[in-house]
Tab-separated table of C-alpha atoms in Angstrom:
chain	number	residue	atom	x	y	z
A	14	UNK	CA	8.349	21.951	-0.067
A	15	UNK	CA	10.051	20.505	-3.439
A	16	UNK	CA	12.795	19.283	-0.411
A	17	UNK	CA	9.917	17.032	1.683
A	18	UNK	CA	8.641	16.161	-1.889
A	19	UNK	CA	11.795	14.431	-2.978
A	20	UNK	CA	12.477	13.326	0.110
A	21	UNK	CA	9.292	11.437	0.770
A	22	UNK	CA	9.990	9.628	-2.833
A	23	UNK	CA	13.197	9.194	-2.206
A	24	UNK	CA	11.937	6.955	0.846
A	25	UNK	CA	9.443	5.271	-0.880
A	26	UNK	CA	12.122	3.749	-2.752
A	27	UNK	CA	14.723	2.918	-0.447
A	28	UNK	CA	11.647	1.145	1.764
A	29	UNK	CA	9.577	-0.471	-1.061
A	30	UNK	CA	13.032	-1.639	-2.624
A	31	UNK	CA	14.243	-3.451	0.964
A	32	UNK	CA	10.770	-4.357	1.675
A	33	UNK	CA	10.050	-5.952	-1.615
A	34	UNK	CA	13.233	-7.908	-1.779
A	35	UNK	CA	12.928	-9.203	1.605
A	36	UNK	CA	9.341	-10.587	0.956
A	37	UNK	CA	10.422	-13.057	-1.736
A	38	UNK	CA	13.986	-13.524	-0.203
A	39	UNK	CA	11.777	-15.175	3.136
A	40	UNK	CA	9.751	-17.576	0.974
A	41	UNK	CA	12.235	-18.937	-0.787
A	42	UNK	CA	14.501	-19.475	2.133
A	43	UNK	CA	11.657	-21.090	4.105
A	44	UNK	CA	11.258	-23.032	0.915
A	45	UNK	CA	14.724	-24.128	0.547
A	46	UNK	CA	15.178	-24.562	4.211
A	47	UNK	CA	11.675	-27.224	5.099
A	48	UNK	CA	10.958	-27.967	1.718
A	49	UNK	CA	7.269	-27.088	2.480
A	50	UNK	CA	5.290	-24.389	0.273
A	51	UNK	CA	2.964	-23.947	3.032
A	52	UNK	CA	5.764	-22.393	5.367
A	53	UNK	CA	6.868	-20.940	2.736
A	54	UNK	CA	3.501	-19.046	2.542
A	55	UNK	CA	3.267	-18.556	5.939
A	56	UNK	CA	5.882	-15.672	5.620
A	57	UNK	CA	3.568	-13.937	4.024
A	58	UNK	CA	0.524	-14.474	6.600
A	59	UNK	CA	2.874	-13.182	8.756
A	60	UNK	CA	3.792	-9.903	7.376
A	61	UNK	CA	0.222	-9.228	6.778
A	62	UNK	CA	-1.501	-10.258	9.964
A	63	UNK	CA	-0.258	-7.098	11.878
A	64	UNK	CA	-2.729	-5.162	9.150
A	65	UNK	CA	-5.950	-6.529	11.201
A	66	UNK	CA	-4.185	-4.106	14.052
A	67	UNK	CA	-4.492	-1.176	12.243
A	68	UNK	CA	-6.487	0.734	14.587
A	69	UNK	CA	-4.519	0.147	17.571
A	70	UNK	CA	-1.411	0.505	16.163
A	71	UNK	CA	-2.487	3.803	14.740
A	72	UNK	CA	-3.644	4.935	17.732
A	73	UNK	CA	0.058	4.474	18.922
A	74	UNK	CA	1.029	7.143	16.189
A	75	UNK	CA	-0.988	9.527	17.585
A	76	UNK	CA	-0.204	9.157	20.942
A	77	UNK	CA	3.837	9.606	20.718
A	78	UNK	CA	6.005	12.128	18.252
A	79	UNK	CA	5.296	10.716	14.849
A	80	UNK	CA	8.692	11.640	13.161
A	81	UNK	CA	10.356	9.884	16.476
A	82	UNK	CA	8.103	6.763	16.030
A	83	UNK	CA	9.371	6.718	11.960
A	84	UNK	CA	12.780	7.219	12.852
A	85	UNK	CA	12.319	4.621	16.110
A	86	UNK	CA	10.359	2.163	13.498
A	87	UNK	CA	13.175	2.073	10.554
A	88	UNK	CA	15.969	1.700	13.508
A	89	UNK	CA	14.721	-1.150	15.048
A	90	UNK	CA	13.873	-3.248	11.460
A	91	UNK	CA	17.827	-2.053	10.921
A	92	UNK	CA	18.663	-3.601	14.116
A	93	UNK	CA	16.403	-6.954	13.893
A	94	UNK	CA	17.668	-7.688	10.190
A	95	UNK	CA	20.978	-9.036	11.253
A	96	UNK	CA	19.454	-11.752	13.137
A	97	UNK	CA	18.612	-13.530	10.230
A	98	UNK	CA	22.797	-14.427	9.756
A	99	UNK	CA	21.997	-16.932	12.579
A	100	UNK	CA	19.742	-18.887	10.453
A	101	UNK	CA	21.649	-22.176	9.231
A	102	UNK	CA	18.646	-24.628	9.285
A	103	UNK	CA	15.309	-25.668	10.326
A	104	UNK	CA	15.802	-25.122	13.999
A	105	UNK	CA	16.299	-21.737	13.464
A	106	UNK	CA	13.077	-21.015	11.280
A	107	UNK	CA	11.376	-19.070	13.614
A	108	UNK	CA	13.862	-16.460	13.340
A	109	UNK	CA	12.619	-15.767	9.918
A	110	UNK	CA	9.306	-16.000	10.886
A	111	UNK	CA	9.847	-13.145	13.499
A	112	UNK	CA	11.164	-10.772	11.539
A	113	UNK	CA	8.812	-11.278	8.883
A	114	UNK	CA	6.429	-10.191	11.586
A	115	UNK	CA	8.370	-7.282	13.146
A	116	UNK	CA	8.214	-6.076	9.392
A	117	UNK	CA	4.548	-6.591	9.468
A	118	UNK	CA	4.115	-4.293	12.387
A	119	UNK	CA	6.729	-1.716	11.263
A	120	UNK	CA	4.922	-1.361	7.790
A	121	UNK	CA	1.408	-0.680	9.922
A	122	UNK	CA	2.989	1.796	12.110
A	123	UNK	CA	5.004	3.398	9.285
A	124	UNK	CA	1.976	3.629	6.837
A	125	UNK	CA	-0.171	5.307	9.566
A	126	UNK	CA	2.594	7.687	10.387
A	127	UNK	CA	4.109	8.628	7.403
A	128	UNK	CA	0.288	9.719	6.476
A	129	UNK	CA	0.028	11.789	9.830
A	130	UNK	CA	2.996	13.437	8.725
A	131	UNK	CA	2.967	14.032	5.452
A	132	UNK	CA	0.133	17.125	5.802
A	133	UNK	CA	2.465	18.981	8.243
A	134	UNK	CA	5.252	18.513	5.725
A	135	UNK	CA	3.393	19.171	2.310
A	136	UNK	CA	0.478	21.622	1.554
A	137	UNK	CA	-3.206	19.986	1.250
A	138	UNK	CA	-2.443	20.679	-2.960
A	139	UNK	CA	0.867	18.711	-3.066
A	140	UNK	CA	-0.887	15.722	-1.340
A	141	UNK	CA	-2.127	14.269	-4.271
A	142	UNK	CA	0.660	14.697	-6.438
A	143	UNK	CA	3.013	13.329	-3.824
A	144	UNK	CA	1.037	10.471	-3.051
A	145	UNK	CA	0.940	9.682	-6.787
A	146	UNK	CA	4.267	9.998	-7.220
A	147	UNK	CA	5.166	8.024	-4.577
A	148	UNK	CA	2.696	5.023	-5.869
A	149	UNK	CA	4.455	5.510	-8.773
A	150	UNK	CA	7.981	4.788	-6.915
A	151	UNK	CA	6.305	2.073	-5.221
A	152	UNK	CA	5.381	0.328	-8.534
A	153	UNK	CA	8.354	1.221	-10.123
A	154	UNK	CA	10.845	-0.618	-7.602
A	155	UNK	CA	8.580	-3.583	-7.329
A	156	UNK	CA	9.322	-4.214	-11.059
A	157	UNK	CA	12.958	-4.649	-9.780
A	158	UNK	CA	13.438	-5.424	-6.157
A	159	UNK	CA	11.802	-9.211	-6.124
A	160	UNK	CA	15.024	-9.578	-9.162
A	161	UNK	CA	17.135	-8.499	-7.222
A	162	UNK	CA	16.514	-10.265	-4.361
A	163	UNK	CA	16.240	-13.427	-5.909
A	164	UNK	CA	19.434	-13.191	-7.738
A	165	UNK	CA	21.332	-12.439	-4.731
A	166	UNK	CA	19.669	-15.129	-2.835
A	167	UNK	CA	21.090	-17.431	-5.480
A	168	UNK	CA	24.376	-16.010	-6.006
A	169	UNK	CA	25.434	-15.543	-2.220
A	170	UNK	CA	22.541	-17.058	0.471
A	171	UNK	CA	19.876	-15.016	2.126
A	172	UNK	CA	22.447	-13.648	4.991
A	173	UNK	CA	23.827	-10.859	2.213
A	174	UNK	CA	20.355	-10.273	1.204
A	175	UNK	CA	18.994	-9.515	4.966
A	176	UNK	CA	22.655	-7.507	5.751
A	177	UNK	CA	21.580	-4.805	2.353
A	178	UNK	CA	18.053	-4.591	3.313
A	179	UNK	CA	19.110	-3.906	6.734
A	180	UNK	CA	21.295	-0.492	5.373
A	181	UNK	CA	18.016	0.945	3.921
A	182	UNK	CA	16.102	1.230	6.945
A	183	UNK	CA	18.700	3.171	8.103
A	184	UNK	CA	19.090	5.644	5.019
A	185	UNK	CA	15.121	5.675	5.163
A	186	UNK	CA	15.528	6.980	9.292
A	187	UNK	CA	17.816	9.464	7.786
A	188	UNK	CA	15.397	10.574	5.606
A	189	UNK	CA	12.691	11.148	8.034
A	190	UNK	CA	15.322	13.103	10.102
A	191	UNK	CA	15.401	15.789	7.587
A	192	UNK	CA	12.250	16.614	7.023
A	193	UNK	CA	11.353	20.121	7.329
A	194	UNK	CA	8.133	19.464	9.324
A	195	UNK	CA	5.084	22.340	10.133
A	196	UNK	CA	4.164	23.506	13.665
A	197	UNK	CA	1.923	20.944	15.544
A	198	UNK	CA	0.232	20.445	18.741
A	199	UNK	CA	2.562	18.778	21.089
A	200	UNK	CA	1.813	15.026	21.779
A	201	UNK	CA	-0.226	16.034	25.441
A	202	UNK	CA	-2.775	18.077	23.778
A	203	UNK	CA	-3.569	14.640	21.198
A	204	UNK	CA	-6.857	12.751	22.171
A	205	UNK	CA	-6.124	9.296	23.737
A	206	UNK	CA	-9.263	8.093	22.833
A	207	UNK	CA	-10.024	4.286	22.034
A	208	UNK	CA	-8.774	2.812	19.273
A	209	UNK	CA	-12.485	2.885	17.156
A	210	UNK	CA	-12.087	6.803	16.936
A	211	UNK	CA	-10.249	5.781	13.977
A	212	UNK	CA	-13.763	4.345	12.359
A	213	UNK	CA	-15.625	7.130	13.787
A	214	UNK	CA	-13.502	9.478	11.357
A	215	UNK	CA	-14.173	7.144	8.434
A	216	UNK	CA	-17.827	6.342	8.345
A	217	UNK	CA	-18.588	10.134	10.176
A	218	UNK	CA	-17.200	12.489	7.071
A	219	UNK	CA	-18.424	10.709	3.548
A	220	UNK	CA	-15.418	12.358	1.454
A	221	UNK	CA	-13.187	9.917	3.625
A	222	UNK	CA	-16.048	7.077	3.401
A	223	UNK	CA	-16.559	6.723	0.161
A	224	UNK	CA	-13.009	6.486	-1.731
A	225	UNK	CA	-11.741	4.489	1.115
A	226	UNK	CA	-15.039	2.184	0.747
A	227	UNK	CA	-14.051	2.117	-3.154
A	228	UNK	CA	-10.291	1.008	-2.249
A	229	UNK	CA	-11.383	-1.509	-0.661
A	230	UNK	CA	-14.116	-2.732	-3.001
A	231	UNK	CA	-11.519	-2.857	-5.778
A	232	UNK	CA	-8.538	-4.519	-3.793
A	233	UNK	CA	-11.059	-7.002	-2.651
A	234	UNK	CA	-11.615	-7.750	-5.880
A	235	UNK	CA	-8.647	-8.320	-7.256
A	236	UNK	CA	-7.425	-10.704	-4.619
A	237	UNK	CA	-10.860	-12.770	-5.494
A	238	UNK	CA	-9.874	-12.991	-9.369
A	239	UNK	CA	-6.215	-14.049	-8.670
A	240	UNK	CA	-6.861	-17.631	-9.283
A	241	UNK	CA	-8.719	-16.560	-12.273
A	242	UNK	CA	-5.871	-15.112	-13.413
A	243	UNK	CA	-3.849	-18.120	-13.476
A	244	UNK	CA	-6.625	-19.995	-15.178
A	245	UNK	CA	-7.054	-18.074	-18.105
A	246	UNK	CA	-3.247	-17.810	-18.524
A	247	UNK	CA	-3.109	-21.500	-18.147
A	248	UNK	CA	-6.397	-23.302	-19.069
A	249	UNK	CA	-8.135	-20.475	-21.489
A	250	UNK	CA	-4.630	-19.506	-22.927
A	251	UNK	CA	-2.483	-22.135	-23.058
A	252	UNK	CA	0.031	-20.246	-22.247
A	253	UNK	CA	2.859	-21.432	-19.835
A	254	UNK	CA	2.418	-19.858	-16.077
A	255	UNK	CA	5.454	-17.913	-16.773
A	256	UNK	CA	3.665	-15.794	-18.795
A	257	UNK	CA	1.800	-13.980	-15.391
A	258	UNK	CA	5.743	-12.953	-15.132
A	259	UNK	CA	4.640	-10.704	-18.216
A	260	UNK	CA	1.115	-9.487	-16.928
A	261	UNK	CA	2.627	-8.482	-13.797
A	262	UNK	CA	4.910	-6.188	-15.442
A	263	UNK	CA	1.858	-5.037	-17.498
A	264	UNK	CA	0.498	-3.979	-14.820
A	265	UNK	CA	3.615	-2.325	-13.083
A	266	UNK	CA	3.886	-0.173	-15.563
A	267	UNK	CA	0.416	1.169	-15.853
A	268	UNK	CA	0.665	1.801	-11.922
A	269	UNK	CA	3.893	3.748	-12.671
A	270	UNK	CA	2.394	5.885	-15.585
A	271	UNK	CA	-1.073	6.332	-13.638
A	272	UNK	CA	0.285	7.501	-10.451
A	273	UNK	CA	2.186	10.148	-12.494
A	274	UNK	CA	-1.081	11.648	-13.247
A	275	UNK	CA	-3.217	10.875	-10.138
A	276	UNK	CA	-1.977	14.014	-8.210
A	277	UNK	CA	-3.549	16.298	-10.919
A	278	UNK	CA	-6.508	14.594	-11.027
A	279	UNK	CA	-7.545	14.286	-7.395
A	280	UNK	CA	-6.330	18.341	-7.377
A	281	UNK	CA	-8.353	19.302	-10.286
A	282	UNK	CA	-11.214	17.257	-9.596
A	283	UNK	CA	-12.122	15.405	-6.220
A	284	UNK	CA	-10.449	12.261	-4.205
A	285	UNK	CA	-14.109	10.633	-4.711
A	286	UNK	CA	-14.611	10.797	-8.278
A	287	UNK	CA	-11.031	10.024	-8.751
A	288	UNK	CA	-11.863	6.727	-6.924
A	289	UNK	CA	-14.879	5.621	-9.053
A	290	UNK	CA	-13.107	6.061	-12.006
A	291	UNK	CA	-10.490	3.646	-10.672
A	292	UNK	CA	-12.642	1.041	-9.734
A	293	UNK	CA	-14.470	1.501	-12.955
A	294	UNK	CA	-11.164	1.000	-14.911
A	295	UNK	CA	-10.320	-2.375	-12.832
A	296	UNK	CA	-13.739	-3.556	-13.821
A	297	UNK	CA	-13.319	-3.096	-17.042
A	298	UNK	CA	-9.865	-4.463	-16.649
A	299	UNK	CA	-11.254	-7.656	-15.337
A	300	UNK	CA	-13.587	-7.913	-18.452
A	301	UNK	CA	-10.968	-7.858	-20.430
A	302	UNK	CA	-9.398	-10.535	-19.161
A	303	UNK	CA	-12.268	-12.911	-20.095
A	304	UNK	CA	-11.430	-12.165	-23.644
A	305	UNK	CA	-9.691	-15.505	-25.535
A	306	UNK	CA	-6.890	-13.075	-26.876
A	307	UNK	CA	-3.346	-12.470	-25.315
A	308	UNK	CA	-3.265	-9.430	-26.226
A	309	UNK	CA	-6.409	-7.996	-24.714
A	310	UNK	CA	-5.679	-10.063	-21.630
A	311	UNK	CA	-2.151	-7.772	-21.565
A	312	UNK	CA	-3.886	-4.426	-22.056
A	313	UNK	CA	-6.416	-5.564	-19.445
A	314	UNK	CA	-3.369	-5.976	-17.224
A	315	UNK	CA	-2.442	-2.363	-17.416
A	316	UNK	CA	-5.635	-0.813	-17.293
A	317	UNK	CA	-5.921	-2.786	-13.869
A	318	UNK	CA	-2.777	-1.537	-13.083
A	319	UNK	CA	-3.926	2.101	-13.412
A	320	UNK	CA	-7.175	1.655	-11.982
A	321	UNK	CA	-6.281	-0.131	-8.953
A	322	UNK	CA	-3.499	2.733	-7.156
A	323	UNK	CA	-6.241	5.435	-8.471
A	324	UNK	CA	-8.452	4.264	-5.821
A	325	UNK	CA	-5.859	3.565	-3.256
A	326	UNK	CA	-4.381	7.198	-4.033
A	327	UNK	CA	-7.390	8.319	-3.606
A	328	UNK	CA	-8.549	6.683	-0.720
A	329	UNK	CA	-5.046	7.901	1.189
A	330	UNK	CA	-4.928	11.422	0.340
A	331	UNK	CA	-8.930	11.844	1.272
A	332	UNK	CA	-7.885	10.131	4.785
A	333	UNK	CA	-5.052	13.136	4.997
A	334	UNK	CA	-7.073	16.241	3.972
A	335	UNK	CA	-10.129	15.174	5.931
A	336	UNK	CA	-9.143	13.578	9.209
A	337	UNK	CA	-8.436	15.696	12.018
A	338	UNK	CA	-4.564	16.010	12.979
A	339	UNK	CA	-4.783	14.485	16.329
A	340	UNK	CA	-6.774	11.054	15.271
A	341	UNK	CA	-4.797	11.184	11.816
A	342	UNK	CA	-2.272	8.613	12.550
A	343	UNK	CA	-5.383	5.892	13.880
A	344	UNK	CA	-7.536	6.575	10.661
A	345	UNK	CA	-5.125	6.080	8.147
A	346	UNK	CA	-4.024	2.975	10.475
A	347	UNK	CA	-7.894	1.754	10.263
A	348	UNK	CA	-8.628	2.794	6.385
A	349	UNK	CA	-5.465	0.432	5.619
A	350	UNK	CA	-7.146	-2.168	7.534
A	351	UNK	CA	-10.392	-2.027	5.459
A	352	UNK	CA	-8.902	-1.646	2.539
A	353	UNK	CA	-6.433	-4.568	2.809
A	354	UNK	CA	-8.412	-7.139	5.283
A	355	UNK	CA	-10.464	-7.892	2.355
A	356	UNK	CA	-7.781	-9.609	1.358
A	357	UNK	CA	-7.375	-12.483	3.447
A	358	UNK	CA	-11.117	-13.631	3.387
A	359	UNK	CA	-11.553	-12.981	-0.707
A	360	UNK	CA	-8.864	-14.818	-1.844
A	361	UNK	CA	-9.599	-17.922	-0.279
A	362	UNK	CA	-13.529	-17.579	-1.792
A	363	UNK	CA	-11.407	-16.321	-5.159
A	364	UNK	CA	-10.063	-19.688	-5.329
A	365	UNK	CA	-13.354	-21.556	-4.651
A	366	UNK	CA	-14.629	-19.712	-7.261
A	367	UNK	CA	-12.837	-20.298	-9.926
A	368	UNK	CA	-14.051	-24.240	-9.513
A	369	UNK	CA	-16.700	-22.894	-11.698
A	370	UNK	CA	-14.488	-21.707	-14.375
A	371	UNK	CA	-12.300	-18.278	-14.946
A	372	UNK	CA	-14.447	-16.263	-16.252
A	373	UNK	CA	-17.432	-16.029	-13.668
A	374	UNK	CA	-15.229	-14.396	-10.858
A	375	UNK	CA	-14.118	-12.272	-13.593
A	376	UNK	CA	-17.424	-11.552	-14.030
A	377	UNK	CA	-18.316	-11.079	-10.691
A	378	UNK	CA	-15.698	-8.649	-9.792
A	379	UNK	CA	-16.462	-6.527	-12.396
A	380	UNK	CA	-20.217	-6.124	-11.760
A	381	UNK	CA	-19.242	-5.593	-8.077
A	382	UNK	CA	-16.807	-2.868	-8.961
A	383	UNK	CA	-19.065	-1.278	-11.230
A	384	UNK	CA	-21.999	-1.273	-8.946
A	385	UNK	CA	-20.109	-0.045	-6.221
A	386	UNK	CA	-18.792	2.775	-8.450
A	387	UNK	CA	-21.811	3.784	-9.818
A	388	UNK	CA	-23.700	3.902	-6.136
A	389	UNK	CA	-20.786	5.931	-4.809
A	390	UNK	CA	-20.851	8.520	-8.360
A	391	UNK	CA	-24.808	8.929	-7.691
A	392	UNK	CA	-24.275	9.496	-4.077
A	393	UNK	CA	-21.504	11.770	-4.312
A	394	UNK	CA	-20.952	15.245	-4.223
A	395	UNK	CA	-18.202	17.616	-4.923
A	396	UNK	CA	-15.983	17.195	-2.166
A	397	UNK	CA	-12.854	18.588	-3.920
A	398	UNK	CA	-10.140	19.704	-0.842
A	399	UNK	CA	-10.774	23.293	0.401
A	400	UNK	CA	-7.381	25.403	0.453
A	401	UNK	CA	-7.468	24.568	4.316
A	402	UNK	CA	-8.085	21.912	5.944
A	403	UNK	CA	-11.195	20.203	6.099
A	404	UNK	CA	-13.916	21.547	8.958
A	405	UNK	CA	-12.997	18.940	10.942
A	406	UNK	CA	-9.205	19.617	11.067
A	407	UNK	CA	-7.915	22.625	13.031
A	408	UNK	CA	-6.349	25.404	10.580
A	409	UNK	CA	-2.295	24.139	10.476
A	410	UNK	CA	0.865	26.658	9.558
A	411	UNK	CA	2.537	26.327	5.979
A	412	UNK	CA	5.925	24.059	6.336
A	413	UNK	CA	8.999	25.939	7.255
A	414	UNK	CA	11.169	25.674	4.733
A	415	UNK	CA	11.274	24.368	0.998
C-alpha cells in the first residue's frame, strides 16, 4: 500500500510538473509567435473547454479498463508532444492550439480515472491522506514548473520545452503500469448507462453533494475575486503587479502545508465538515484581503491557499468512498465539471465587478462562502467513511500487495 502511495505522488509530480510548464510555455509562444494576448489566452480556453465534457468523458472510464485508458492517455500526449517541433510561425499555430486541447481532454479522462482507480489501489483510510498529499505535490511543483518552463523557453525555444514534457508522460504511463491494483469487476459487468448517471450519484447520496457543492462554491469564488486581486495589489496597494508573483507563492505554500494535514482530518473527522471549514477559511481569506496592509493581504493569501484544496480534497475523496465502482470514473468526471465550470462564467462577472471597486467582490465572495458553509454545517450530518465502502458501493478486496 506504502508502494501505490508513493507511486501515485510520484505521478502527481511528474504530470503536474509537464503539465504546468507546458501551460505557460503555449501562451507565451502564441504570444511571441501573433503578437496577440488574446491568442495567447485562447490556449488556455482550450485546455479547459474539454472540462464542460466531464460526464461523457467519464463515462468512457467506466466503460473500458481504467489502468489501460491511463496508460493509453499518457502515451498518446507522449506521442502528440513532438508535433509541436513543426511549429516555425503563424501558419502553423493551430498545431499548438491542438495539443493544448488533446491535453485538455487527457487531463479530463486522467482525473476521472486516476479517481476510479485509486480505491482499488489504496484502502478507503489512505484516501484522504493520499489525496492530500498529492494536492500537496500538486502545489508544490506549480511553485516551480511555470520557472522552469519559462526559462527554457528563453534559453532554447519552445521545441526543447515540448521534447521534456513529452518524456514525463511516458515515466507517468510507467507509473500506472506498476500499480499493484485490487480485484474488480471486469469491464462487461460495468453499467453503460447515459452519461447523467454521473449527476444521479452526486445530487442522490448528500455526503458526495455537499463537499462537492462546497468545492465548487469556493473555486467559483475565487475566480470572481481575481480581478480584485489585481486591484488591491495595484490601485489599494500601490504596489507594482509583480508583487501577485509574491501572493501566489503565499498561497502555494499554504496549499503545500494544508494538504499535508487534510488526510488526517477528513479520516478523523468527515469529508463534509472538512469542506466547510475550507470554504470558511477562503472567506475569511478574502476578507483579509480588503485590509489596506501588505502584510495581512499576504497572510490572507495563504489562508486561501489552505482553504481552497481543503474543499477540493474533500470534495474528491467523498466522490471515491461514496460512488459506486462501476459509475466511479463518470462521477468524479461530472463533480470536476461542477466544480471547475464555475469558472468560466464567474470570472468574466469577477471582472465586471470589480468596476465597482476591489473590495465589494471581496465582499461578496466571502458572504457567499460563508453562507454556503454555514447552510451545508446546519444541514449536515456525520458522514465520516465507514471501514467499507459506502452502501452504495459493492464490498471490494484489500490491494494485493504493499
Amino acid at each position: 500500500m506504502r508502494r501505490n502511495a508513493a507511486l501515485f505522488v510520484t505521478i502527481s509530480v511528474l504530470s503536474g510538473f509537464g503539465g504546468s510548464a507546458m501551460a505557460l510555455v503555449a501562451g507565451i509562444w502564441i504570444l511571441d509567435l501573433t503578437g496577440s494576448s488574446g491568442l495567447a489566452a485562447l490556449a488556455g480556453l482550450c485546455v479547459y473547454a474539454p472540462t464542460l465534457a466531464g460526464p461523457w468523458l467519464g463515462a468512457l472510464v467506466d466503460q473500458l479498463p481504467r489502468r489501460g485508458l491511463l496508460v493509453a492517455a499518457n502515451l498518446t500526449l507522449a506521442a502528440v508532444l513532438p508535433t509541436l517541433l513543426a511549429v516555425h510561425g503563424p501558419a502553423q499555430l493551430w498545431l499548438l492550439f491542438t495539443v493544448c486541447a488533446v491535453y485538455g481532454v487527457a487531463y479530463v479522462v486522467v482525473d476521472a480515472g486516476e479517481s476510479a482507480i485509486l480505491p482499488a489501489a489504496l484502502s478507503p483510510a489512505e484516501l484522504g491522506h493520499v489525496n492530500g498529499w498529492r494536492s500537496s505535490a500538486q502545489e508544490g511543483v506549480k511553485l516551480v514548473a511555470p520557472l522552469a518552463g519559462a526559462g527554457l523557453y528563453a534559453w532554447r525555444g519552445g521545441h526543447l520545452v515540448a521534447l521534456l514534457a513529452a518524456v514525463l508522460p511516458l515515466l507517468v504511463a510507467i507509473g500506472y503500469a506498476a500499480l499493484r491494483l485490487a480485484p474488480t469487476e471486469s469491464v462487461s459487468a460495468r453499467r453503460r448507462g447515459a452519461a447523467r448517471a454521473g449527476l444521479a450519484v452526486l445530487f442522490g447520496s448528500a455526503s458526495i453533494r455537499r463537499p462537492v457543492s462546497l468545492a465548487a462554491t469556493a473555486i467559483g469564488m475565487q475566480a470572481f475575486t481575481t480581478a480584485a486581486g489585481y486591484e488591491i495589489v495595484t490601485a489599494e496597494l500601490g504596489l507594482p503587479a509583480t508583487f501577485l508573483g509574491v501572493l501566489l507563492s503565499a498561497q502555494g505554500a499554504g496549499s503545500v502545508a494544508g494538504g499535508l494535514v487534510v488526510g488526517r482530518l477528513i479520516t478523523r473527522f468527515s469529508p463534509t465538515t472538512v469542506a466547510v471549514v475550507g470554504a470558511a477559511l477562503f472567506a475569511t481569506s478574502c476578507l483579509g484581503r480588503c485590509v489596506p496592509w501588505w502584510p495581512a493581504v499576504l497572510t490572507a493569501s495563504v489562508v486561501a491557499g489552505v482553504g481552497l484544496p481543503w474543499t477540493l480534497v474533500a470534495a474528491v475523496t467523498a466522490v471515491q468512498t461514496h460512488s459506486p465502482d462501476d459509475l466511479l470514473g463518470r462521477a468524479s468526471a461530472t463533480a470536476n465539471t461542477i466544480m471547475f465550470g464555475p469558472i468560466a462564467l464567474a470570472t468574466p462577472l469577477g471582472a465586471a465587478a470589480v468596476l465597482l471597486g476591489a473590495r465589494p467582490p471581496l465582499v461578496l465572495a466571502a458572504a457567499v462562502c460563508l453562507t454556503a458553509a454555514v447552510a451545508t454545517g446546519r444541514l449536515s450530518r456525520p458522514d465520516r467513511p465507514r471501514s467499507g465502502r459506502d452502501s452504495t458501493r459493492s464490498p471490494q478486496p484489500a490491494p494485493t500487495g504493499t
